[in-house]
Coordinates of C-alpha atoms and ligand atoms in Angstrom, one line a residue:
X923 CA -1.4 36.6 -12.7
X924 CA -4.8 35.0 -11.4
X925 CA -5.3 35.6 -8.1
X926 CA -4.7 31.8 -6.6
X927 CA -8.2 29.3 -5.6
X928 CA -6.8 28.2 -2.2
X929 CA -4.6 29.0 0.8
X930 CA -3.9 26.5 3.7
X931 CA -3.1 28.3 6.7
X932 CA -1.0 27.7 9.4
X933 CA -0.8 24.6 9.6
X934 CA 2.0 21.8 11.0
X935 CA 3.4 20.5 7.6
X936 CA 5.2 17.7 7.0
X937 CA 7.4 16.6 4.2
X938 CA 9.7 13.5 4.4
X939 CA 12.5 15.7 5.6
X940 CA 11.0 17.7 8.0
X941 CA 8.2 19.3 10.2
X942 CA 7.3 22.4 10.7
X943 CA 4.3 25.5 10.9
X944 CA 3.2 27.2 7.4
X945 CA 0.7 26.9 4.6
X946 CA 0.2 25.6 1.3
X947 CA -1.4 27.7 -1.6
X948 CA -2.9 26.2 -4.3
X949 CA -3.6 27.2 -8.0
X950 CA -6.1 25.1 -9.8
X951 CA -4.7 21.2 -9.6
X952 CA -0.9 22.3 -8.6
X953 CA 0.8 23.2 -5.2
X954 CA 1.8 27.3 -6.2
X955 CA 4.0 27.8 -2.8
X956 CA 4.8 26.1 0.5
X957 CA 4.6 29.1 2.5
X958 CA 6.5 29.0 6.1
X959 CA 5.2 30.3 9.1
X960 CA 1.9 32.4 8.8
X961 CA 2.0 35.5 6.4
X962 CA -0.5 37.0 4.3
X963 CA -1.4 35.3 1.0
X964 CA -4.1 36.3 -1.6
X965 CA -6.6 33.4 -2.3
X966 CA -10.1 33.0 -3.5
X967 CA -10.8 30.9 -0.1
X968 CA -8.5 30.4 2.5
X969 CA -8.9 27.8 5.4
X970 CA -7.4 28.0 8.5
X971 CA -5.9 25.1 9.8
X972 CA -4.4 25.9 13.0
X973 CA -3.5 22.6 15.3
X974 CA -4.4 20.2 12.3
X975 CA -1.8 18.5 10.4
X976 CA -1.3 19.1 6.8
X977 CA 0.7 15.9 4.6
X978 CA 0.8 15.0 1.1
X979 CA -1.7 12.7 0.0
X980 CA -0.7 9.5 0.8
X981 CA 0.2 7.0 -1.9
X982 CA -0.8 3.5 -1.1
X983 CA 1.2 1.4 -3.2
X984 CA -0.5 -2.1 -3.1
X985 CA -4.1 -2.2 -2.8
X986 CA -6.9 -5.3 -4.5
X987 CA -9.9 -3.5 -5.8
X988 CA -10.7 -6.9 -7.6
X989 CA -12.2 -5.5 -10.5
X990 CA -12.5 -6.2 -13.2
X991 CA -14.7 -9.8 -12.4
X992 CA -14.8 -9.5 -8.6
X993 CA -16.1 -6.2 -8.2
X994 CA -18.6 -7.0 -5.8
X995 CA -15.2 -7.6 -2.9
X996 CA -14.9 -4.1 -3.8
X997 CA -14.6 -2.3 -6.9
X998 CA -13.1 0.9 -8.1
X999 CA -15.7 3.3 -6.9
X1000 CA -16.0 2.0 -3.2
X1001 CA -12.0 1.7 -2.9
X1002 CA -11.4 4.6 -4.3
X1003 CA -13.9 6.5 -2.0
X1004 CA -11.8 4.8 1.0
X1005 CA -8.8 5.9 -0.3
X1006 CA -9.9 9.0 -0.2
X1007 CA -11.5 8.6 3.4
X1008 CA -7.8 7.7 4.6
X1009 CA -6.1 10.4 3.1
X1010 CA -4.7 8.1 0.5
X1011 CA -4.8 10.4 -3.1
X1012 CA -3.0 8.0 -5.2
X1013 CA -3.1 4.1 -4.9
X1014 CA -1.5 1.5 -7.0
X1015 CA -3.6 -1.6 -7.6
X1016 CA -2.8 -5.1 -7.6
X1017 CA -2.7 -7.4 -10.8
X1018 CA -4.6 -10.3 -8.9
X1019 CA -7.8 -10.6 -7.0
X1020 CA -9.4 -9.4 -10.4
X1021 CA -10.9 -12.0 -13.0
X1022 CA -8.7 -12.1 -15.6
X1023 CA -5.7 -11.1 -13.6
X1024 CA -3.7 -8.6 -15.2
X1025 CA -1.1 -10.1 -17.4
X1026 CA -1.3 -9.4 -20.8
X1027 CA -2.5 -6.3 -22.9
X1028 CA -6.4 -7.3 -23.2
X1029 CA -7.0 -8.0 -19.4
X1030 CA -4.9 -4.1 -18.9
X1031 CA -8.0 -2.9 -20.9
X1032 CA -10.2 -4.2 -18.7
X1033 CA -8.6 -3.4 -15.9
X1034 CA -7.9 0.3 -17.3
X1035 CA -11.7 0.6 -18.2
X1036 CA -12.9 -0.7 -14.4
X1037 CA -10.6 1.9 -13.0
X1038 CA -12.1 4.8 -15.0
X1039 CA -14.2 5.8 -12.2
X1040 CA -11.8 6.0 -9.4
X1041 CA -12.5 9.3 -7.2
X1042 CA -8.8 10.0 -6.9
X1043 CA -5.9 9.3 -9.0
X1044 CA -4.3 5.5 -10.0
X1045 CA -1.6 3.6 -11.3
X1046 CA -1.7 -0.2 -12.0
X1047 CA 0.6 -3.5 -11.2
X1048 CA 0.9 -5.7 -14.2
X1049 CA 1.6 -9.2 -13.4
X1050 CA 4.1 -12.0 -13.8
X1051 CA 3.2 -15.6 -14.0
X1052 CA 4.1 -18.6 -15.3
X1053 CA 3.3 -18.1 -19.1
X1054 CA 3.1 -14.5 -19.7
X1055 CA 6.7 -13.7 -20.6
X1056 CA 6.0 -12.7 -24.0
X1057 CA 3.3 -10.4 -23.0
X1058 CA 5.4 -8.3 -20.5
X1059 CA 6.1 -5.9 -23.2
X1060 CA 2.6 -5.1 -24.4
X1061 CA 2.0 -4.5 -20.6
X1062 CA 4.9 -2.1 -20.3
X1063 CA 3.7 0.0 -23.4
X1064 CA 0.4 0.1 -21.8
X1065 CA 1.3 2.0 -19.0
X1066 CA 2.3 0.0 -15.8
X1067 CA 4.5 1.2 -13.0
X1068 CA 5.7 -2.0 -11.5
X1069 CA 5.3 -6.5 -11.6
X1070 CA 4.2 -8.4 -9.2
X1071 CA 4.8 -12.1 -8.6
X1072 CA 3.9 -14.7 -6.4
X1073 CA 6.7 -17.1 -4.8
X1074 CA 4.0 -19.5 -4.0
X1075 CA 0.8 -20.1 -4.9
X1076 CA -2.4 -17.9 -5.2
X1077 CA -6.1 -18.0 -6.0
X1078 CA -5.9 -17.4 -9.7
X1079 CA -2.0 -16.7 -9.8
X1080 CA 0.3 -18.7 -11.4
X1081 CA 3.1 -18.7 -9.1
X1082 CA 6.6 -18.4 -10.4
X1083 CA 9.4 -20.6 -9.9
X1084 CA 13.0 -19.4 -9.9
X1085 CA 13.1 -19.6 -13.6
X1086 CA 10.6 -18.0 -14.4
X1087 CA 11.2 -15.2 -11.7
X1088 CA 14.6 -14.5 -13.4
X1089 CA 13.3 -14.2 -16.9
X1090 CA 10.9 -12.0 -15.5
X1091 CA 14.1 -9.9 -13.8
X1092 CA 16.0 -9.9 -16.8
X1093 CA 12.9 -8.7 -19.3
X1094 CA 11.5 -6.1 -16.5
X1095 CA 15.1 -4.6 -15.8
X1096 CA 15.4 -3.5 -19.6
X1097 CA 12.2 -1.8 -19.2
X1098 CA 13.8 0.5 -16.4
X1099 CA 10.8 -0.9 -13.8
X1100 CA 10.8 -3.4 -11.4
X1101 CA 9.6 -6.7 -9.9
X1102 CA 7.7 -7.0 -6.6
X1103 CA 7.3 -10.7 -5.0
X1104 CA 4.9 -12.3 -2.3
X1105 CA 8.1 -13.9 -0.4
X1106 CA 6.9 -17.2 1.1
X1107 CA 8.4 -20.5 0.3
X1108 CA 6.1 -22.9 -1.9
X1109 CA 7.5 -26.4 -0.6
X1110 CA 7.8 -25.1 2.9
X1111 CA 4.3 -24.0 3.6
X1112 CA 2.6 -26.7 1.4
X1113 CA 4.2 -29.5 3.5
X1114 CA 3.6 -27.8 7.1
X1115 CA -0.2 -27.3 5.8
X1116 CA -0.7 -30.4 4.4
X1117 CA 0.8 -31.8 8.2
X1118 CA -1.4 -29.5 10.1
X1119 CA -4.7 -30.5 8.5
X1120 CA -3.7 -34.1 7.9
X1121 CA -3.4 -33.9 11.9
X1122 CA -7.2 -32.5 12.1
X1123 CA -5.7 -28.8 12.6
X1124 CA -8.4 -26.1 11.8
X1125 CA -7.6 -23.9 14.6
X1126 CA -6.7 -20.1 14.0
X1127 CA -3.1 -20.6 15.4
X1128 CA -2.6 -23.8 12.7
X1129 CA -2.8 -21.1 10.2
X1130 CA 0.2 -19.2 11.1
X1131 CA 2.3 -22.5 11.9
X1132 CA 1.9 -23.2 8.4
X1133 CA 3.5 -20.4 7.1
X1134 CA 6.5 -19.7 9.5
X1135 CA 9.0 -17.1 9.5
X1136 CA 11.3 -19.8 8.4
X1137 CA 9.2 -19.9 5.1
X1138 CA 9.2 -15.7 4.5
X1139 CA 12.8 -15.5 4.7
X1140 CA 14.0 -18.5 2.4
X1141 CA 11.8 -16.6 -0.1
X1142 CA 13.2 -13.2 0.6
X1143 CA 16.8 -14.9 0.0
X1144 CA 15.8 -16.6 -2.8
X1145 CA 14.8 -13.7 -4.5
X1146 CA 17.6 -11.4 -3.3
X1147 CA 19.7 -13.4 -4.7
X1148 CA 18.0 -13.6 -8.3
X1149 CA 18.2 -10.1 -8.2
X1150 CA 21.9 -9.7 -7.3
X1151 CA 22.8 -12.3 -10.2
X1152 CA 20.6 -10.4 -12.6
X1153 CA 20.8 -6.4 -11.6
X1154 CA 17.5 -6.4 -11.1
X1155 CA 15.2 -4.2 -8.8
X1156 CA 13.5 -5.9 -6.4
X1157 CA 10.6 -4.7 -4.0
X1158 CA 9.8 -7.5 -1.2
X1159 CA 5.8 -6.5 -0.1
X1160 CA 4.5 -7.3 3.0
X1161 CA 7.4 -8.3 5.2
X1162 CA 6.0 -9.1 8.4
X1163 CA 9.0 -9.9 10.2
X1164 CA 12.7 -8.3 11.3
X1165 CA 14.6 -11.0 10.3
X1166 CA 13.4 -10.5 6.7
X1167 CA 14.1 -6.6 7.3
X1168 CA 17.0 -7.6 8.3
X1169 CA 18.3 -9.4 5.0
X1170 CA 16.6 -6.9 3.3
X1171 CA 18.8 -3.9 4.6
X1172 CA 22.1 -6.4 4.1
X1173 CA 21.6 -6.8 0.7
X1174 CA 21.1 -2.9 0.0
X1175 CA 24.7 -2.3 2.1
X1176 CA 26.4 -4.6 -0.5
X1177 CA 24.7 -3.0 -3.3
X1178 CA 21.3 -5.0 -4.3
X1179 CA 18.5 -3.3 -5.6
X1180 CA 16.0 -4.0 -3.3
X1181 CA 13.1 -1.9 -1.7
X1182 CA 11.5 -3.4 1.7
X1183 CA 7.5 -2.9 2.4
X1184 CA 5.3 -3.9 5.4
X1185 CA 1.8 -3.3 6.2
X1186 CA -0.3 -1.6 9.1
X1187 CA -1.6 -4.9 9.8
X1188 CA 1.8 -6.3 11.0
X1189 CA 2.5 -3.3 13.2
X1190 CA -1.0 -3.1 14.6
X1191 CA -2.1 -6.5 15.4
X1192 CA -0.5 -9.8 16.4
X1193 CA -1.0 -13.4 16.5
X1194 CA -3.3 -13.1 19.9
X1195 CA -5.0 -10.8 17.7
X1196 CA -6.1 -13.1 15.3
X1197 CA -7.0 -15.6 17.6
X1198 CA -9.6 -13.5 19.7
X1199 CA -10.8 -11.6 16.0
X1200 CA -10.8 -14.7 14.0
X1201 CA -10.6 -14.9 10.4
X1202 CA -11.7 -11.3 9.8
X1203 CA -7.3 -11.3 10.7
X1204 CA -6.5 -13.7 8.4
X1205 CA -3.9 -12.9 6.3
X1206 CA -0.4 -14.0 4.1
X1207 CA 2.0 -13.8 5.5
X1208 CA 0.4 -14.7 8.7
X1209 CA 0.2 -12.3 11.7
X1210 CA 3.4 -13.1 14.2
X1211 CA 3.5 -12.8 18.1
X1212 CA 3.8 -9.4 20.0
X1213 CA 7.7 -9.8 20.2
X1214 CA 8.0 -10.0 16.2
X1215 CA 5.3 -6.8 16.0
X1216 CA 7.5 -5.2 18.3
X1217 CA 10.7 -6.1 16.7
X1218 CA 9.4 -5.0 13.0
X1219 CA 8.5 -1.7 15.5
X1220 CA 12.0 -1.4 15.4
X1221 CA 12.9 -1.5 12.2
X1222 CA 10.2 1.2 11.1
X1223 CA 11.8 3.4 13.8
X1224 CA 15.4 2.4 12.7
X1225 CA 14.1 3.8 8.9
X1226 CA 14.6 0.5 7.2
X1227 CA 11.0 0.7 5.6
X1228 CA 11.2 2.2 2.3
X1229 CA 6.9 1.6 2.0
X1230 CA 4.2 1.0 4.1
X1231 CA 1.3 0.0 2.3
X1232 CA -2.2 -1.4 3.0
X1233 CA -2.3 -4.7 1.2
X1234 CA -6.3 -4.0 1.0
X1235 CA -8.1 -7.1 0.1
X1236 CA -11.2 -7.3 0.5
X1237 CA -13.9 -9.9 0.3
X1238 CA -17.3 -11.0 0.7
X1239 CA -18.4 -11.4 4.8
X1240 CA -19.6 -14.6 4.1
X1241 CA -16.3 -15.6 3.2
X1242 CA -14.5 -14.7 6.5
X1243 CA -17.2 -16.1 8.4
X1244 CA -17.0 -19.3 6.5
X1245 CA -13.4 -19.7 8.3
X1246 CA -15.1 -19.5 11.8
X1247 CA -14.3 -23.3 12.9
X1248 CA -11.8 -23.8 10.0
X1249 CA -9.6 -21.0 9.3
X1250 CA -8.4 -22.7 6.4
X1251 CA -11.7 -22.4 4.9
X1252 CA -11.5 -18.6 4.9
X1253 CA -10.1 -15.7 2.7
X1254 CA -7.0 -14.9 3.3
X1255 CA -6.8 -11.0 3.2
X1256 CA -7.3 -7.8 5.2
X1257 CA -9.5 -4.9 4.6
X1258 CA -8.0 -1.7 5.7
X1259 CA -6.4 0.8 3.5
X1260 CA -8.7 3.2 5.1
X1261 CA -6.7 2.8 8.6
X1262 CA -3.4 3.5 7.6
X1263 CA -3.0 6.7 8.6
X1264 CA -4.8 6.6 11.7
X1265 CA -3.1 3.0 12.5
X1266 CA 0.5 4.8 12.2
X1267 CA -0.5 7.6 14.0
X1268 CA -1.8 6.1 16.9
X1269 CA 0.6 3.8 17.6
X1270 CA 3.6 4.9 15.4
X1271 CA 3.7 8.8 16.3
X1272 CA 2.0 8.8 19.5
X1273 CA 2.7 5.9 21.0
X1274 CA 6.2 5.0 20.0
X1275 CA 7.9 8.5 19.0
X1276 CA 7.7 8.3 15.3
X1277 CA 8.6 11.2 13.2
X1278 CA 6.0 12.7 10.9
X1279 CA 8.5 13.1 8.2
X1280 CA 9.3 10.0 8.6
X1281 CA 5.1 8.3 8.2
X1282 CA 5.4 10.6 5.3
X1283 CA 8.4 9.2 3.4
X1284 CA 7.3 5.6 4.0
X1285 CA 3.3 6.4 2.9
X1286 CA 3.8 8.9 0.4
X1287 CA 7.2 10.1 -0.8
X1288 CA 8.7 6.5 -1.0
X1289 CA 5.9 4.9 -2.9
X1290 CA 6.0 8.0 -5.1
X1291 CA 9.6 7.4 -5.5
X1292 CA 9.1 3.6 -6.4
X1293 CA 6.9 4.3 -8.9
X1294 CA 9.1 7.2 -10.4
X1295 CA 5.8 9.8 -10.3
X1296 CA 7.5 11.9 -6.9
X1297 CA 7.7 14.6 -9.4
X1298 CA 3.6 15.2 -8.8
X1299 CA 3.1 12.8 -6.0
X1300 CA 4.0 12.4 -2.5
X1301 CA 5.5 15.9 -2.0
X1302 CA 4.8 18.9 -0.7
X1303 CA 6.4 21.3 -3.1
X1304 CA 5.5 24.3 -5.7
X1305 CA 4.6 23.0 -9.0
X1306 CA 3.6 19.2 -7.4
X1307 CA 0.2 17.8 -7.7
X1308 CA -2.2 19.8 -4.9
X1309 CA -2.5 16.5 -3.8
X1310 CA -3.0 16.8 0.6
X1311 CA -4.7 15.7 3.8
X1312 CA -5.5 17.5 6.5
X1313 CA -5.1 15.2 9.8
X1314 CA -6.6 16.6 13.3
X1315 CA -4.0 15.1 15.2
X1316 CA -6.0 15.3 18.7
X1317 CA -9.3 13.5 17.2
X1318 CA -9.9 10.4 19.1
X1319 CA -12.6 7.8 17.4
X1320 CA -13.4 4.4 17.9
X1321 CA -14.1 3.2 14.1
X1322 CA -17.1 1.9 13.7
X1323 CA -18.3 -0.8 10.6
X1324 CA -20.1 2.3 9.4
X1325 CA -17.1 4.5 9.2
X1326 CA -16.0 2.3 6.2
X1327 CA -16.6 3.1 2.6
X1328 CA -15.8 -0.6 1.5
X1329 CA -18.1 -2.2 -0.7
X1330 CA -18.2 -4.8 2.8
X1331 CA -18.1 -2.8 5.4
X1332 CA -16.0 -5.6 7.0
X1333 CA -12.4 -4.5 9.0
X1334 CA -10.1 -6.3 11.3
X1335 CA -10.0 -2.8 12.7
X1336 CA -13.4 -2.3 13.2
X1337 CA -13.8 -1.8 17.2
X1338 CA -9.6 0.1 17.3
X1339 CA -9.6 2.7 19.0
X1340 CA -7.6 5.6 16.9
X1341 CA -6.3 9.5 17.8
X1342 CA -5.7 11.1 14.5
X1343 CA -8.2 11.6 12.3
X1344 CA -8.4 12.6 8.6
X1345 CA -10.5 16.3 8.5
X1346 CA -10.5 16.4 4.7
X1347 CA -8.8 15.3 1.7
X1348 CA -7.8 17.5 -1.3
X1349 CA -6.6 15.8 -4.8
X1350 CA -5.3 18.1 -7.4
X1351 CA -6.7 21.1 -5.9
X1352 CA -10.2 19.4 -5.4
X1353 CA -11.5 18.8 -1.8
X1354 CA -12.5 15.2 -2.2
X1355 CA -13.3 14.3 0.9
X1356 CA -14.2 16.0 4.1
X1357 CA -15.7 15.2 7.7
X1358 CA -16.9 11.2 6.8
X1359 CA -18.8 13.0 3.1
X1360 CA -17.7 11.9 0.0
X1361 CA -17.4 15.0 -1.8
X1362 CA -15.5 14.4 -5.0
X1363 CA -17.0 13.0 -7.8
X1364 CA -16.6 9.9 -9.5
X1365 CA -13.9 9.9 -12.1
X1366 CA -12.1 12.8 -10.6
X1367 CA -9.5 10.4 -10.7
X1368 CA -6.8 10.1 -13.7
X1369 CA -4.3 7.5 -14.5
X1370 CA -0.5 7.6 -13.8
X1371 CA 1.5 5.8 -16.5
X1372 CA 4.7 4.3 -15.9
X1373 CA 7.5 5.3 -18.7
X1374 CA 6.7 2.8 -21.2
X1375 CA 9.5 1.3 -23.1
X1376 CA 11.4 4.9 -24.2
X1377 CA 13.1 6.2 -20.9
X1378 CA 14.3 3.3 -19.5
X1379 CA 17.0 3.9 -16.6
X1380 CA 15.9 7.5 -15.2
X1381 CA 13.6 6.1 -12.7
X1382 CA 15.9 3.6 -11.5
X1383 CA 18.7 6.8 -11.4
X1384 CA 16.3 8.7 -9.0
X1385 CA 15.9 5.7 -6.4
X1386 CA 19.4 4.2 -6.3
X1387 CA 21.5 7.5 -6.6
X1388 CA 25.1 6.1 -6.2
Ligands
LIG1400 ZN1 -1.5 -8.0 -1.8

């Protein structure tokens, strides 16, 4: 047997069960052992990582690279350099932001070609709008791990009504995958708008007032209940509130298929927040007030978050700044997937007594599991993907526009002051990242495909074991 390329030494490790002091050996792109405690392993190179925390790669499960058509928001090569920067080794990117969006099989090419160059490894959304039932097959053989559809309307994407959202159920269920929504109410938040700006409203706070809490959760029960009538899995992204949490977790007790995600942003940042940062903060669902961010707190601590993701999406500056005296004149959408991990363990683990095993469930192993790739992904275990981070926990850093590998080096959290900070960033055995250097080269990354139409229910058996 060949003596083994790398061995990661005593380090804390965390997997989304527990915590605890070892190492991780690596043979060419797989994990070969999790060793515990601090022995003697042979290994080409060996690093010690005493005091730095060592995670699976996270796996940031809804992320805009806007390509192809908008790749100069951000692109495949820039995004996937932040990824890597954040200690994100697998991302899955969104169907919309992109011109075409990705709904049938020709704009999947496209997208599939654009992605080609990704520095670490991929899986993609396909979409669901109003006229692209009979192409959700042709998507599904072409390789996507999940839907997404909008409850109300989006630059570019069709929204769906409930009609359409149940066809989509029904069709996406026999494929074994899944539907994710964007949960606000369509007539709710068009009328409060409409009110607001009829009434000369242009003020940062008018943007939130339009799109209420009221207006999240009548589309989170909406959809709930399409997916109880139909069997359907449903993942809610971005919830930025308890309440919707909350009707989240009720529908899973009585049985519903349903898989909750938030976002840094909602955890970090609130309502005041957006009013001293301006549009830069602007985002859908709306940032809520320091009580709500507190109360979703909860919720994460309570482990009623199967996903955190980033929601990364990006834009031009001069589209943010355009918002300045009328935030309804700016992009909605934050930039950030390279704060995640510093975001949650700033204020998660340090600050509010979150578990490591627990960030790493709800950034790597959940997503994973969504997706139905935790065989490679997300895990720390022998035969996974080498696929890791190393974190120095004590590193404190203000971040700096600089620090950012976006195409626009443009952040809500530029200025945040973070401790925990990524050292280096390995994906399938390759240090990709390390010390603010890209290292990796373009292309390193490869494409996960979903299961196609053959193996329809095993996925579903892994996430909803009854
Ligand atoms: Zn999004």
């Amino acid at each position: 047997m060949p003596v083994p390329d790398l061995y990661i030494r005593n380090a804390t490790l965390a997997t989304d069960e527990q915590t605890f002091v070892g190492g991780i050996v690596i043979a060419g792109e797989r994990i070969a052992e999790v060793v515990t405690g601090n022995p003697e392993r042979p290994a080409t190179q060996s690093i010690d990582a005493t005091g730095l925390l060592l995670l699976p790669g996270l796996v940031d499960a809804h992320v805009h690279f806007s390509e192809p058509g908008r790749g100069h928001w951000e692109g495949f090569e820039t995004g996937s350099q932040a990824a890597a920067a954040g200690g994100i080794t697998s991302f899955v990117e969104m169907p919309l932001n992109a011109h075409p969006p990705t709904t049938d099989a020709a704009s999947l090419a496209l997208k599939q070609a654009a992605a080609a160059v990704s520095h670490v490894d991929y899986a993609l959304w396909g979409g669901l709008v109003d006229d692209n039932l009979m192409h959700l097959a042709e998507l599904q053989r072409g390789g996507v791990v999940g839907y997404k559809a909008f409850m109300v309307t989006a630059t570019d994407f069709a929204r769906s009504d409930r009609r359409i959202l149940k066809a989509g159920m029904e069709q996406i269920a026999r494929f074994g995958s899944f539907l994710a929504v964007h949960a606000e109410d369509e007539a709710m938040t068009i009328e409060l708008t409409a009110a607001l700006r009829a009434s000369g409203r242009r003020d940062r706070l008018a943007w939130g007032e339009g799109r209420p809490i009221e207006a999240e959760l009548a589309a989170i029960d909406e959809a709930i209940a399409l997916a109880e009538a139909t069997g359907a899995r449903l993942h809610i992204v971005h919830v930025s509130c308890a309440a919707g949490i909350d009707r989240i977790s009720a529908a899973k007790a009585r049985g519903v298929k349903v898989t909750a995600e938030t976002c840094p942003h909602y955890l970090f940042f609130d309502v005041d927040d957006l009013v001293r940062l301006g549009p830069v903060a602007k985002c859908a669902p709306p940032l809520r007030s320091p009580d709500e961010r507190d109360m979703l707190w909860d919720r994460v601590l309570a482990g009623e978050i199967d996903v955190i993701a980033s929601d990364h999406s990006p834009c031009l500056w001069e589209e943010k700044t355009a918002g300045d005296d009328d935030i309804y004149a700016a992009w909605g959408g934050i930039s950030g997937l390279q704060s995640t991990l510093p975001v949650l363990l700033t204020e998660g683990v340090r600050r509010r007594g979150l578990k490591l095993s627990e960030l790493v469930r709800m950034t790597a192993t959940g997503p994973a599991r969504l997706f139905g790739f935790d065989d490679r992904k997300g895990r720390l275990l022998a035969g996974a993907d080498a696929d890791l981070v190393l974190v120095d926990p004590e590193a404190e850093f203000t971040l700096e526009a600089r620090d950012l590998f976006y195409r626009n080096p443009h952040s809500a959290y530029v200025g945040a002051h973070f401790v925990g900070s990524v050292q280096r960033t390995i994906s399938r055995g390759l240090t990709v990242y390390r010390e603010g250097r890209m290292i990796g080269p373009s292309g390193h990354g490869r494409r996960l495909d979903g299961a196609g139409l053959r193996d329809a229910a095993s996925s579903e058996e892994r996430l909803f074991r009854v």
